[in-house]
XYZ file of N, CA and C in Angstrom:
789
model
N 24.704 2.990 -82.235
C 23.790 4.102 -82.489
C 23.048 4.426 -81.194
N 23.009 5.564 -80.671
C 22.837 5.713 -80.090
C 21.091 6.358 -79.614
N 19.873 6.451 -78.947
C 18.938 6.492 -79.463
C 18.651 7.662 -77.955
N 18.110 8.834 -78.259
C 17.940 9.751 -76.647
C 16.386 9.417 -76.599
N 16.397 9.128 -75.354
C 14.806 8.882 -74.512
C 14.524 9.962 -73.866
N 13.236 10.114 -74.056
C 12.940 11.789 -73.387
C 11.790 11.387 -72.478
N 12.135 11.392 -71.473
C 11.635 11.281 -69.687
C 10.778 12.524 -69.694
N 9.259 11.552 -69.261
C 8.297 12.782 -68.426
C 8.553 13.197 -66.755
N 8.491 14.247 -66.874
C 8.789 14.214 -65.534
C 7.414 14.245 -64.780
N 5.983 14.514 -65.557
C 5.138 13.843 -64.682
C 4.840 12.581 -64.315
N 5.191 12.070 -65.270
C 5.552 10.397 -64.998
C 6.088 10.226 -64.458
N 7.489 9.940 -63.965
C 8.519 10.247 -63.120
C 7.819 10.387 -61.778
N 7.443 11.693 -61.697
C 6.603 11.952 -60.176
C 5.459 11.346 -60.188
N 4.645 11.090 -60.666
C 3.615 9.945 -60.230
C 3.886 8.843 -60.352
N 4.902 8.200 -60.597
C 5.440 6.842 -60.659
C 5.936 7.319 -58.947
N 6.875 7.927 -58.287
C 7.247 8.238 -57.081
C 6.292 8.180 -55.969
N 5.333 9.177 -56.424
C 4.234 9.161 -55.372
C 3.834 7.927 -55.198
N 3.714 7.494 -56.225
C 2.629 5.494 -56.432
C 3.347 4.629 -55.364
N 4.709 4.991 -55.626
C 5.655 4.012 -54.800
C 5.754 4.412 -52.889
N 5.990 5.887 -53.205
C 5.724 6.168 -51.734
C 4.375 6.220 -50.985
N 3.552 6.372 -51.611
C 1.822 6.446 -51.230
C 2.286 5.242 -49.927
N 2.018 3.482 -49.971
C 1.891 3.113 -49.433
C 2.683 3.431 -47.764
N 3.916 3.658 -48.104
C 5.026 3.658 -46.824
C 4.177 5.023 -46.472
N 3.893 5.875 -46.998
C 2.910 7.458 -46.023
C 1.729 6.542 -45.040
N 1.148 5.580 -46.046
C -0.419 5.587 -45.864
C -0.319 4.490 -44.497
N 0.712 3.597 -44.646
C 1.486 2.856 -43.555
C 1.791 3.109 -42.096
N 2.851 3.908 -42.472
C 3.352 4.999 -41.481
C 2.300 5.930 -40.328
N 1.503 6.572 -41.627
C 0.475 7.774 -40.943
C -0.548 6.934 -40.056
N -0.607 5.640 -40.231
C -2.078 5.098 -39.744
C -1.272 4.556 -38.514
N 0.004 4.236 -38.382
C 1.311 3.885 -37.347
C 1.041 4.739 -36.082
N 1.448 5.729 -36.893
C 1.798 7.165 -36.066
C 0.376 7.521 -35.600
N -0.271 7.793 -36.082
C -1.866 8.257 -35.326
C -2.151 7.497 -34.547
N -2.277 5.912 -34.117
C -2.356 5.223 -33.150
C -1.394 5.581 -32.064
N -0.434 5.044 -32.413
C 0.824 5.619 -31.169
C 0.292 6.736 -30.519
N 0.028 8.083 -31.892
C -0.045 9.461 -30.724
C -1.476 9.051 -29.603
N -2.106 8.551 -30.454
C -3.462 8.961 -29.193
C -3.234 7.691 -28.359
N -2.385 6.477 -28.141
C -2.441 5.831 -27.257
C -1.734 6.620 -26.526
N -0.572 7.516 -26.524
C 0.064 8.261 -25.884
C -0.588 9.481 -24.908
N -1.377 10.070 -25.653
C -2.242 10.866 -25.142
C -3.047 10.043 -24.153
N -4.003 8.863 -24.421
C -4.697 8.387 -23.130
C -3.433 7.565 -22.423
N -2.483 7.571 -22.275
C -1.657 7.505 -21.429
C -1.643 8.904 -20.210
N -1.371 9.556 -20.800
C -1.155 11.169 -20.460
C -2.953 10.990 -19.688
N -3.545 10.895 -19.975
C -5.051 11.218 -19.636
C -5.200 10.103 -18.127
N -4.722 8.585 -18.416
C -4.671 8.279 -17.105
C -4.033 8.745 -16.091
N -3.209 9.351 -16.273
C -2.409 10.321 -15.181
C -3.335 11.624 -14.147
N -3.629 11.694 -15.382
C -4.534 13.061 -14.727
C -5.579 13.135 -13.757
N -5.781 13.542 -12.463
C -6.377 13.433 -11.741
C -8.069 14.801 -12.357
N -7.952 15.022 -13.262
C -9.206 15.891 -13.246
C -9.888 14.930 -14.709
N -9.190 13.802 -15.167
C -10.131 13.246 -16.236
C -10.505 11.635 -15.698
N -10.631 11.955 -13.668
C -10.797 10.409 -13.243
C -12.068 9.988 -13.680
N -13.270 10.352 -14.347
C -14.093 9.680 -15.065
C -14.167 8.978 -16.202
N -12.931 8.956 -16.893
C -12.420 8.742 -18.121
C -11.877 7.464 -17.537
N -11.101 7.163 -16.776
C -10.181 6.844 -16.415
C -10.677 5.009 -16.839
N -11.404 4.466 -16.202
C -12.109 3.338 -16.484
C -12.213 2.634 -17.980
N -12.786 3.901 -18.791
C -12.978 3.428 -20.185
C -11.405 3.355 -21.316
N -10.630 3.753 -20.412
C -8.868 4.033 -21.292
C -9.100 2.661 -22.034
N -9.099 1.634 -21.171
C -8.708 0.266 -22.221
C -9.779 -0.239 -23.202
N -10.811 0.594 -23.036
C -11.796 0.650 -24.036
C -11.691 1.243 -25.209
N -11.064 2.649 -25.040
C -10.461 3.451 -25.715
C -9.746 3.306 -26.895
N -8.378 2.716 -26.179
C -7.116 1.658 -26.610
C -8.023 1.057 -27.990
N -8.551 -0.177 -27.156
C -9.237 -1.046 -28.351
C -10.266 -0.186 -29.552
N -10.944 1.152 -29.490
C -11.260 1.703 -30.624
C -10.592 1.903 -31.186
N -9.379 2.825 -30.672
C -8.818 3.318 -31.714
C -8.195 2.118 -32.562
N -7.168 0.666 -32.097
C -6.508 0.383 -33.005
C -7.280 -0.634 -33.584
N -8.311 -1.192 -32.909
C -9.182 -1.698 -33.917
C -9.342 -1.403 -35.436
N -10.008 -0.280 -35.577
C -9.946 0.078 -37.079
C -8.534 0.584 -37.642
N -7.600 0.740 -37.205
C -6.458 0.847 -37.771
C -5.842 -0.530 -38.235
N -6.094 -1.567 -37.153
C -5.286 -2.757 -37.759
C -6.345 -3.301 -39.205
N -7.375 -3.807 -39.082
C -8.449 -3.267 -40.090
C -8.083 -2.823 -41.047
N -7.724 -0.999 -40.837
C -7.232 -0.991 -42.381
C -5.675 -0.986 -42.661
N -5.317 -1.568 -42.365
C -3.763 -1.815 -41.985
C -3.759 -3.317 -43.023
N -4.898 -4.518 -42.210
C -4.464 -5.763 -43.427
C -5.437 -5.473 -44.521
N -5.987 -4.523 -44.718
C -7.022 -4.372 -45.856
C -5.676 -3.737 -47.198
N -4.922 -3.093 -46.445
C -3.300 -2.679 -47.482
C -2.485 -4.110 -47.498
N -2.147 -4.691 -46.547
C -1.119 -6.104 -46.250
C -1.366 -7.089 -46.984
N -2.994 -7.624 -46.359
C -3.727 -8.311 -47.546
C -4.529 -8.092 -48.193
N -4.333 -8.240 -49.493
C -5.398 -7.763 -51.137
C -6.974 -8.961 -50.485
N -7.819 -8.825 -51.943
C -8.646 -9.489 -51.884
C -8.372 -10.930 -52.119
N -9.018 -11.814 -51.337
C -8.399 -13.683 -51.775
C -9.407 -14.333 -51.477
N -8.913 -15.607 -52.457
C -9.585 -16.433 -52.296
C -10.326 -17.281 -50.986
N -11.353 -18.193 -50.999
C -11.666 -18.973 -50.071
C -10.407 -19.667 -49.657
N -9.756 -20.253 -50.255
C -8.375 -21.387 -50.023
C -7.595 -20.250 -49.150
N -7.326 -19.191 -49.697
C -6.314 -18.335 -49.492
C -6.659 -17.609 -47.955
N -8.069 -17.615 -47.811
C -8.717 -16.904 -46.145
C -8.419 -17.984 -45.507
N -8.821 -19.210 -45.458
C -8.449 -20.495 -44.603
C -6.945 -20.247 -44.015
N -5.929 -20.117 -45.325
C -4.802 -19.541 -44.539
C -4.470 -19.000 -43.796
N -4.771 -17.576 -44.470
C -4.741 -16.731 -43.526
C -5.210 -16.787 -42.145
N -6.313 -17.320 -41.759
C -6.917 -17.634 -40.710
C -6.038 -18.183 -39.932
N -5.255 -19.632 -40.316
C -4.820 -20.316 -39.707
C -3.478 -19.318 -39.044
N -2.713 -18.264 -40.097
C -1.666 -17.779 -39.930
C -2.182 -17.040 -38.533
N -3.353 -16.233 -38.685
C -4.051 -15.352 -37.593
C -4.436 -15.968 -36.028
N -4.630 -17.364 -36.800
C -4.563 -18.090 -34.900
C -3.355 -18.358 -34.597
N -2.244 -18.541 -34.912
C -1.107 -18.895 -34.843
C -0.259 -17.761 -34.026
N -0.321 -16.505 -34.493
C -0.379 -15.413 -34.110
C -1.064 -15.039 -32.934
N -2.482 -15.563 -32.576
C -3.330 -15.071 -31.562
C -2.963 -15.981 -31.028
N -2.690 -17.065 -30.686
C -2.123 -17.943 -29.530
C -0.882 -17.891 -29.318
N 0.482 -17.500 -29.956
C 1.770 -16.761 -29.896
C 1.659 -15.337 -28.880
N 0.754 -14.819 -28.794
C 0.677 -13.302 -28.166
C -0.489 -13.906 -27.134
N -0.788 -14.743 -26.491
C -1.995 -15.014 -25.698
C -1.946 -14.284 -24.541
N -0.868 -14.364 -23.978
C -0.254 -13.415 -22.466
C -0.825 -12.067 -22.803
N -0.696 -11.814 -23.749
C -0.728 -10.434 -24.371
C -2.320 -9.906 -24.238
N -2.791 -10.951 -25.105
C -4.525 -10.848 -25.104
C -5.315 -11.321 -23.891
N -4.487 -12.081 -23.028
C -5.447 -12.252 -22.212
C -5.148 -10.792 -20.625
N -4.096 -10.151 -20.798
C -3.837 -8.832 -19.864
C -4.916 -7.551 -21.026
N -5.177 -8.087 -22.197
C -6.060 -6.444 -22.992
C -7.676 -7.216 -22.070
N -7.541 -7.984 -22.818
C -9.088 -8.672 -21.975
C -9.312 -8.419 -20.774
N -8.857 -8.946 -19.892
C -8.729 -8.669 -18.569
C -9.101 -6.960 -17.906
N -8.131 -6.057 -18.966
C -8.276 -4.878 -18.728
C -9.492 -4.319 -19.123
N -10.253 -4.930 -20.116
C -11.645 -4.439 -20.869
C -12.848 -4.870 -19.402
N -12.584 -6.167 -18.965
C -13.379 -6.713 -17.834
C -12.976 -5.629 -16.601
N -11.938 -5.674 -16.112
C -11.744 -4.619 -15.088
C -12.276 -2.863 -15.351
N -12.388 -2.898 -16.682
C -12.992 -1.459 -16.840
C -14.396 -1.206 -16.837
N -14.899 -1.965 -17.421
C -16.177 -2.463 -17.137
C -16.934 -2.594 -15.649
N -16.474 -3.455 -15.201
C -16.542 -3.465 -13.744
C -16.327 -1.943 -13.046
N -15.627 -1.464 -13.469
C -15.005 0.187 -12.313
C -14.585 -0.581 -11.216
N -13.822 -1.846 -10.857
C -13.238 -2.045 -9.582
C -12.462 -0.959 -9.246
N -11.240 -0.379 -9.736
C -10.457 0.171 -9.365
C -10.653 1.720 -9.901
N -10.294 2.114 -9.292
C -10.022 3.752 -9.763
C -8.948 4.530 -9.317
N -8.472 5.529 -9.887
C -7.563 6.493 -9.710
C -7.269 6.791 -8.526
N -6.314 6.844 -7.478
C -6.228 7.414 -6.263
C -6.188 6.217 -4.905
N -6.812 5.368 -5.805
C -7.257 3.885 -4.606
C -5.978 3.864 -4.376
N -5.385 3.247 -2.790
C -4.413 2.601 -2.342
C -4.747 1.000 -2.276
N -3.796 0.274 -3.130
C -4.038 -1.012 -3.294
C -2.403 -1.760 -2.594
N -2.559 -3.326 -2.375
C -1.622 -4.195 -2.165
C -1.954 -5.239 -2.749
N -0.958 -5.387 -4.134
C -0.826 -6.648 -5.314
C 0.517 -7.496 -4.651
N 0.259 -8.591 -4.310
C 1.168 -9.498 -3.741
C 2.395 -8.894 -2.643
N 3.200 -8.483 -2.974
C 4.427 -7.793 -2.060
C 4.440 -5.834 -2.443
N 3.855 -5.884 -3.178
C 3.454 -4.901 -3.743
C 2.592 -3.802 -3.284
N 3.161 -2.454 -2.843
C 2.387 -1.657 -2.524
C 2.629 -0.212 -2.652
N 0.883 0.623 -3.362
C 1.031 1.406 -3.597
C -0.152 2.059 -3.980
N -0.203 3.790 -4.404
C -1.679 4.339 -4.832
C -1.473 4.468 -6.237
N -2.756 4.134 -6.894
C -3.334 3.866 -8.268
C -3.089 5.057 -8.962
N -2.338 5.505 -9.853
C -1.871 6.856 -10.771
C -2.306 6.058 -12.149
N -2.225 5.137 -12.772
C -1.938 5.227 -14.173
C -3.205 3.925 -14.818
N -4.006 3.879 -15.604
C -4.623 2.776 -15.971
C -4.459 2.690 -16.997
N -3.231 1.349 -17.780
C -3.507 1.184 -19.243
C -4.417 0.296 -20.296
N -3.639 -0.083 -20.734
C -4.204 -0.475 -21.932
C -4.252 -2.371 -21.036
N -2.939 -2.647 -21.293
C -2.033 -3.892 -20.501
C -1.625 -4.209 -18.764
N -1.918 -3.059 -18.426
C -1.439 -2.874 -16.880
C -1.656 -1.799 -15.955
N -1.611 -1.556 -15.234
C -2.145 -0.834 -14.123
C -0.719 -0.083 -13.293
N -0.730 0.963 -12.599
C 0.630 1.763 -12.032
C 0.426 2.211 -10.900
N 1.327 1.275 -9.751
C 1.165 1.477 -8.836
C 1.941 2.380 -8.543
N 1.994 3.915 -7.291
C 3.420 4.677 -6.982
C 3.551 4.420 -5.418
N 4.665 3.923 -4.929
C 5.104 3.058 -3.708
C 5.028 4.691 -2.728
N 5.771 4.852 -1.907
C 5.820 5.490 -0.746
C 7.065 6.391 -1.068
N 7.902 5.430 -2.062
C 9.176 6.237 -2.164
C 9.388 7.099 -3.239
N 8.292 7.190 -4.266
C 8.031 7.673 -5.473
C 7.926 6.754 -6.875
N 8.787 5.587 -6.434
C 8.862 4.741 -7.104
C 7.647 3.981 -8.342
N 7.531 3.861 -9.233
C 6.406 3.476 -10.100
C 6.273 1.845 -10.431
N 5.635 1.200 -9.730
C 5.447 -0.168 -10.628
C 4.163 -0.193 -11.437
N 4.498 -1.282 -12.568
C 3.769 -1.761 -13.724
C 3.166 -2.932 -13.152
N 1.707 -3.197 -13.316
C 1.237 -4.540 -12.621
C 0.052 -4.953 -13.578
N 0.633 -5.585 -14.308
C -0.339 -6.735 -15.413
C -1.428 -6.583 -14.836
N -2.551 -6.524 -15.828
C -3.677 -7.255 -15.412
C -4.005 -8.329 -14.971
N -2.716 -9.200 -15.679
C -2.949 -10.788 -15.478
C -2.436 -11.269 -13.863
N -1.710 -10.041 -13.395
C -1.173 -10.604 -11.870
C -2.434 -9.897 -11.524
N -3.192 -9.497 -11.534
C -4.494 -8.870 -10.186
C -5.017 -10.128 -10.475
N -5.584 -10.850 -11.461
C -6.312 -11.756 -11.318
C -5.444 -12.876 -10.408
N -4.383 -13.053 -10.502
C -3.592 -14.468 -10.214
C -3.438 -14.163 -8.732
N -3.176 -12.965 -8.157
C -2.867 -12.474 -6.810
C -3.829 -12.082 -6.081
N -3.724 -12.398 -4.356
C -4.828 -11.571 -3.983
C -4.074 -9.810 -3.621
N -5.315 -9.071 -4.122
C -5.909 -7.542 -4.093
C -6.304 -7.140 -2.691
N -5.243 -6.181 -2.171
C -5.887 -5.697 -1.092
C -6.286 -4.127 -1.215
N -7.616 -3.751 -0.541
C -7.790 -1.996 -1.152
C -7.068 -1.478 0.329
N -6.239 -0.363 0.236
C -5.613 -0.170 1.880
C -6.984 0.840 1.962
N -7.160 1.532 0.956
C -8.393 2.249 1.614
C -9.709 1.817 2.439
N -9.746 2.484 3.398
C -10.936 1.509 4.210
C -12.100 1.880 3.787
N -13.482 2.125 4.660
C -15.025 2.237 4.233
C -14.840 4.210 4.031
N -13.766 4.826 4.879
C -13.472 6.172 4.828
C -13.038 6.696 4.421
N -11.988 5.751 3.627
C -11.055 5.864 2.303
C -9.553 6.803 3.605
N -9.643 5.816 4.856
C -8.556 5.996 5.489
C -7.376 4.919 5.294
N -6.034 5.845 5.129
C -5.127 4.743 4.915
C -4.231 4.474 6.027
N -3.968 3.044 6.440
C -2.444 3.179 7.487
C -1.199 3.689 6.787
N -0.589 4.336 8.354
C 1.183 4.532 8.291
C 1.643 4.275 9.051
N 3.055 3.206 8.808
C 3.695 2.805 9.624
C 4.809 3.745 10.322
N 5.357 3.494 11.531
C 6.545 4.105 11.925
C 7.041 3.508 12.847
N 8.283 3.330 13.184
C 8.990 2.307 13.827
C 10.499 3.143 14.376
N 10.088 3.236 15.478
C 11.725 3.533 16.698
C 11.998 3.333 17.463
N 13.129 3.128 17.820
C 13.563 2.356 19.138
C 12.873 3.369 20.151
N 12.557 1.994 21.731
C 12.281 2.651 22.546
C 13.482 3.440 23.270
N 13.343 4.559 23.917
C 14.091 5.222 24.795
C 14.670 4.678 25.780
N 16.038 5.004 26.012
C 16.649 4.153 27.245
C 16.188 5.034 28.439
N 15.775 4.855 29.558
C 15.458 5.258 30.743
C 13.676 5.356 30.384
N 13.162 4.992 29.765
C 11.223 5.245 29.681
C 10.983 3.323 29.126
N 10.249 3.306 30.269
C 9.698 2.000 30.641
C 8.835 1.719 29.334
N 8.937 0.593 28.682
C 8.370 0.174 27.175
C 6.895 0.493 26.990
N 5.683 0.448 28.456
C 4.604 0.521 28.349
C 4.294 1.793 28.241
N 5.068 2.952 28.959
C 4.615 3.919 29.286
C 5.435 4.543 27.677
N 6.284 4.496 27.186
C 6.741 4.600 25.723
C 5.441 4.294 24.506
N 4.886 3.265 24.973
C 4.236 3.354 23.794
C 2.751 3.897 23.983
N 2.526 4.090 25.670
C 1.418 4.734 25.728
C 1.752 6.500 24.960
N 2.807 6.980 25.381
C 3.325 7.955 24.488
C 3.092 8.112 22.960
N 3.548 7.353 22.228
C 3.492 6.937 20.878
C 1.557 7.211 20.639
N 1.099 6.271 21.506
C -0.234 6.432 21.307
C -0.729 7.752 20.959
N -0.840 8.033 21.903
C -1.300 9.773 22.042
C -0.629 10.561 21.284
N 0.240 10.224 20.912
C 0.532 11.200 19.992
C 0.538 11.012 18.200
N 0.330 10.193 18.089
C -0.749 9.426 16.770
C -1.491 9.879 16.835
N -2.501 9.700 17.834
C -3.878 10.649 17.750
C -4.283 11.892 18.001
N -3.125 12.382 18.256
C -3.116 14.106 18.458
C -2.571 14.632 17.175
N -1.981 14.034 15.972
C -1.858 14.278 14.747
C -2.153 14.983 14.209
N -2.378 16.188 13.643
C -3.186 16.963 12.964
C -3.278 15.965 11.495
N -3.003 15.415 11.205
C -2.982 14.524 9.692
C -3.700 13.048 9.960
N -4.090 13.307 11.493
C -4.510 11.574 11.759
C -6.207 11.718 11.670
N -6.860 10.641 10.909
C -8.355 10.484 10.912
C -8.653 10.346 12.223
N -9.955 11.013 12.272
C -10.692 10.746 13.879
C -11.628 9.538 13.909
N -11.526 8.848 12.602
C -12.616 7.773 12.726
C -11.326 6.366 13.055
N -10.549 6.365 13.369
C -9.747 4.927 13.723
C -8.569 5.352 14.845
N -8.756 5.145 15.610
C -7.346 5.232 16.655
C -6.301 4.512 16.355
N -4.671 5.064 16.466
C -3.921 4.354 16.524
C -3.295 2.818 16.991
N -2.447 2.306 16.730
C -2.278 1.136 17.397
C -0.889 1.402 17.282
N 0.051 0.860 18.384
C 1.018 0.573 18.743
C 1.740 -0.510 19.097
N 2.762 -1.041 18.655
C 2.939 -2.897 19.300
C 4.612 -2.332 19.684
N 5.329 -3.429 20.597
C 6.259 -3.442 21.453
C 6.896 -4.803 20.155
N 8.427 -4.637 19.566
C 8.778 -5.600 18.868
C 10.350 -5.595 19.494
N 10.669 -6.787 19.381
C 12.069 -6.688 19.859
C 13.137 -6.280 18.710
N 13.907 -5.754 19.103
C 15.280 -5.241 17.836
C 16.126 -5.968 17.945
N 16.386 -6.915 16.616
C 17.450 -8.002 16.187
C 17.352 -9.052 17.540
N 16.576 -9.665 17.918
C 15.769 -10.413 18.438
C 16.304 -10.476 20.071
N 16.476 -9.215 20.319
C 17.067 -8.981 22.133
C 15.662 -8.574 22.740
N 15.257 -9.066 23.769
C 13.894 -8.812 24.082
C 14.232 -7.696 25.122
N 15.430 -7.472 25.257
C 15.623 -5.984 26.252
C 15.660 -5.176 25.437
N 16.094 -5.239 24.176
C 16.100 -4.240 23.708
C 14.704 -3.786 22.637
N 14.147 -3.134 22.609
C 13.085 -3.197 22.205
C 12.365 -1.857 21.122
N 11.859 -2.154 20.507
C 11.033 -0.948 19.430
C 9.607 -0.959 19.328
N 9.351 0.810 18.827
C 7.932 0.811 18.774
C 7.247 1.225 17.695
N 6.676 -0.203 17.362
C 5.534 0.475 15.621
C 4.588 0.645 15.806
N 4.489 2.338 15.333
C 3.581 2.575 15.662
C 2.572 3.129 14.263
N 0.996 2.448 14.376
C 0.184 2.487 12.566
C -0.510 3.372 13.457
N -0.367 4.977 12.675
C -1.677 5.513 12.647
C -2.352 5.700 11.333
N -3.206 5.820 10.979
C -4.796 6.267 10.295
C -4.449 7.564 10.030
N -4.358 7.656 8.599
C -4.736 9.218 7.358
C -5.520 9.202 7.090
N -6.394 10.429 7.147
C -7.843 10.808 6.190
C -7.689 10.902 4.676
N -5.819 10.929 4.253
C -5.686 10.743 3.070
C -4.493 10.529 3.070
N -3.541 9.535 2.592
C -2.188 9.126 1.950
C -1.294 10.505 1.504
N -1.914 11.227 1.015
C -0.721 12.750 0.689
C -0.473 13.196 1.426
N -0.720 12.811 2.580
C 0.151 13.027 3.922
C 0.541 12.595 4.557
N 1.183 11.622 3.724
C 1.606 10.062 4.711
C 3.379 10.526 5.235
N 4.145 11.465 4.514
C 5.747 12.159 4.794
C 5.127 13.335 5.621
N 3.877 13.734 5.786
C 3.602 15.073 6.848
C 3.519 14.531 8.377
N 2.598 12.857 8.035
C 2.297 12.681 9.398
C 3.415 12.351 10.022
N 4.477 11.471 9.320
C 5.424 10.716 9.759
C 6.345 12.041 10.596
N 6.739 13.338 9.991
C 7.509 14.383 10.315
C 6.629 14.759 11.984
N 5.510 14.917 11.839
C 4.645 15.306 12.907
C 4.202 14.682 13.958
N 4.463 13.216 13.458
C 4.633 12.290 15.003
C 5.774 12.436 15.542
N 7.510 11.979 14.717
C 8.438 12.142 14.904
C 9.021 13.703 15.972
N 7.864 14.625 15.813
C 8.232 15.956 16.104
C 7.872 15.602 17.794
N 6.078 15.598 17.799
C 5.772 14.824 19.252
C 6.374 13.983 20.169
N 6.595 13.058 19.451
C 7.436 11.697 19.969
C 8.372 12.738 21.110
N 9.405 13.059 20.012
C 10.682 13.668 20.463
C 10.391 14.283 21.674
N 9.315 15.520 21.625
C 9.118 16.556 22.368
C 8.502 15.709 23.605
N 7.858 14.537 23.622
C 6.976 13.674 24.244
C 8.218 12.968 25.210
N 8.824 12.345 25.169
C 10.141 11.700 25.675
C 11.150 12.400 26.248
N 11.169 13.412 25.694
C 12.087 14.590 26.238
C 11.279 15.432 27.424
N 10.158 15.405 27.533
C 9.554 15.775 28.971
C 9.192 14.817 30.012
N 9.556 13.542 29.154
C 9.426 12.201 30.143
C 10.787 11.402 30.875
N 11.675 12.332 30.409
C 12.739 12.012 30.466
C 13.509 12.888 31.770
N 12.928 14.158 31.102
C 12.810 15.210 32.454
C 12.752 15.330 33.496
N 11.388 14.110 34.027
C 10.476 13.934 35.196
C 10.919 12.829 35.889
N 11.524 12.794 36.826
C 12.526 11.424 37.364
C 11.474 10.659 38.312
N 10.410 10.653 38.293
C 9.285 10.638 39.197
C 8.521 9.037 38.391
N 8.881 9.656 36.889
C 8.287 8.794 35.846
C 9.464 7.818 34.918
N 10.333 8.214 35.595
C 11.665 7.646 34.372
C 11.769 6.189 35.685
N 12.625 5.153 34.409
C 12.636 3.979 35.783
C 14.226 4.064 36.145
């Protein structure tokens, strides 16, 4: 015998919703963290929100603070005394499993605090070198010379020594390195080099160049010249290099000229 059951379909759909509610309420509190950690991602980048820039890992920790919050307030119901002890224990277990983890957010809350670093600084983290673009949550972003981006823990600034390349003028060195000229005597080569570092249009007037004599692949006849001049700012560290290189050339090529001065 057969017996027909007659299905509500508001029942039906609020039985659905009941079931999906949580995976939305889950999800949405997921997704809203992500976006705005994403966004103050995007915000350390930006060179017009460098006042911000400090408090990002402060930030970080508001927002997911109260999300994780109400995140185990869904995970875990209300419990007992016996049952929190657990949990607790499960929660240190967890917090000492991720310690690397917590001790680079920490670190980053202390470094923000402080304002050691800021946006734009040219820094050197162990072998590491580069100007300050990105401040996260976990790590810090250095961009090298070549465009290149490194990620640098919080936990390596503490473990490494920190060098700022920026000086009291917020002048940075640039290196450059070329063989000396065959027929121009090494001293009078790098007195060349000199002067023309400091005739730079891109070179600071508060530090004079320096120049050193190094041997190439260890022949002491044969010889090269590095030469560090001084930027009033790093975004012109591929202008100066083009603009010594231009001198140099033009510099050697009239010294080269003059047989009076050639050896």
């Amino acid at each position: 015998m057969l017996v027909a059951l007659a299905i509500d379909p508001l029942s039906a759909s609020t039985s659905l919703i009941a079931r999906l509610f949580p995976v939305v309420y889950i999800g949405g509190l997921v997704a809203l963290g992500l976006l705005v950690s994403f966004v103050l991602r995007k915000l350390a980048t930006v060179e017009a929100f460098r006042q911000v820039h400090p408090w990002i890992p402060l930030l970080h920790l508001a927002v997911w603070l109260p999300l994780v919050w109400l995140l185990q307030h869904r995970f875990v119901p209300a419990a007992s005394g016996a049952d929190w002890w657990s949990r607790g224990l499960w929660l240190l277990v967890f917090a000492v499993a991720a310690l690397p983890w917590l001790r680079s957010v920490f670190l980053g809350v202390v470094f923000a605090v402080e304002a050691r670093y800021k946006i734009g600084d040219d820094l050197r983290i162990g072998d590491v070198e580069g100007r300050l673009v990105g401040v996260g949550l976990r790590a810090i972003t250095l961009r090298g010379l070549a465009g290149i981006d490194a990620t640098i823990p919080y936990e390596r600034l503490l473990r490494e020594p920190v060098v700022r390349l920026n000086l009291g003028e917020h002048d940075t060195p640039c290196d450059l390195t070329l063989d000396v000229p065959a027929g121009i005597a090494p001293a009078r080569a790098a007195e060349l080099a000199r002067q023309a570092a400091a005739l730079s249009r891109y070179a600071s007037p508060r530090r004079p160049p320096e120049v050193f004599l190094a041997p190439r692949q260890g022949s002491a006849l044969d010889l090269q010249l590095r030469v560090r001049g001084y930027l009033y700012d790093r975004e012109h560290d591929d202008r100066f290099r083009s603009d010594l290189v231009e001198r140099l050339h033009a510099a050697f090529t009239a010294e080269l000229a003059a047989p009076h001065r050639a050896l």
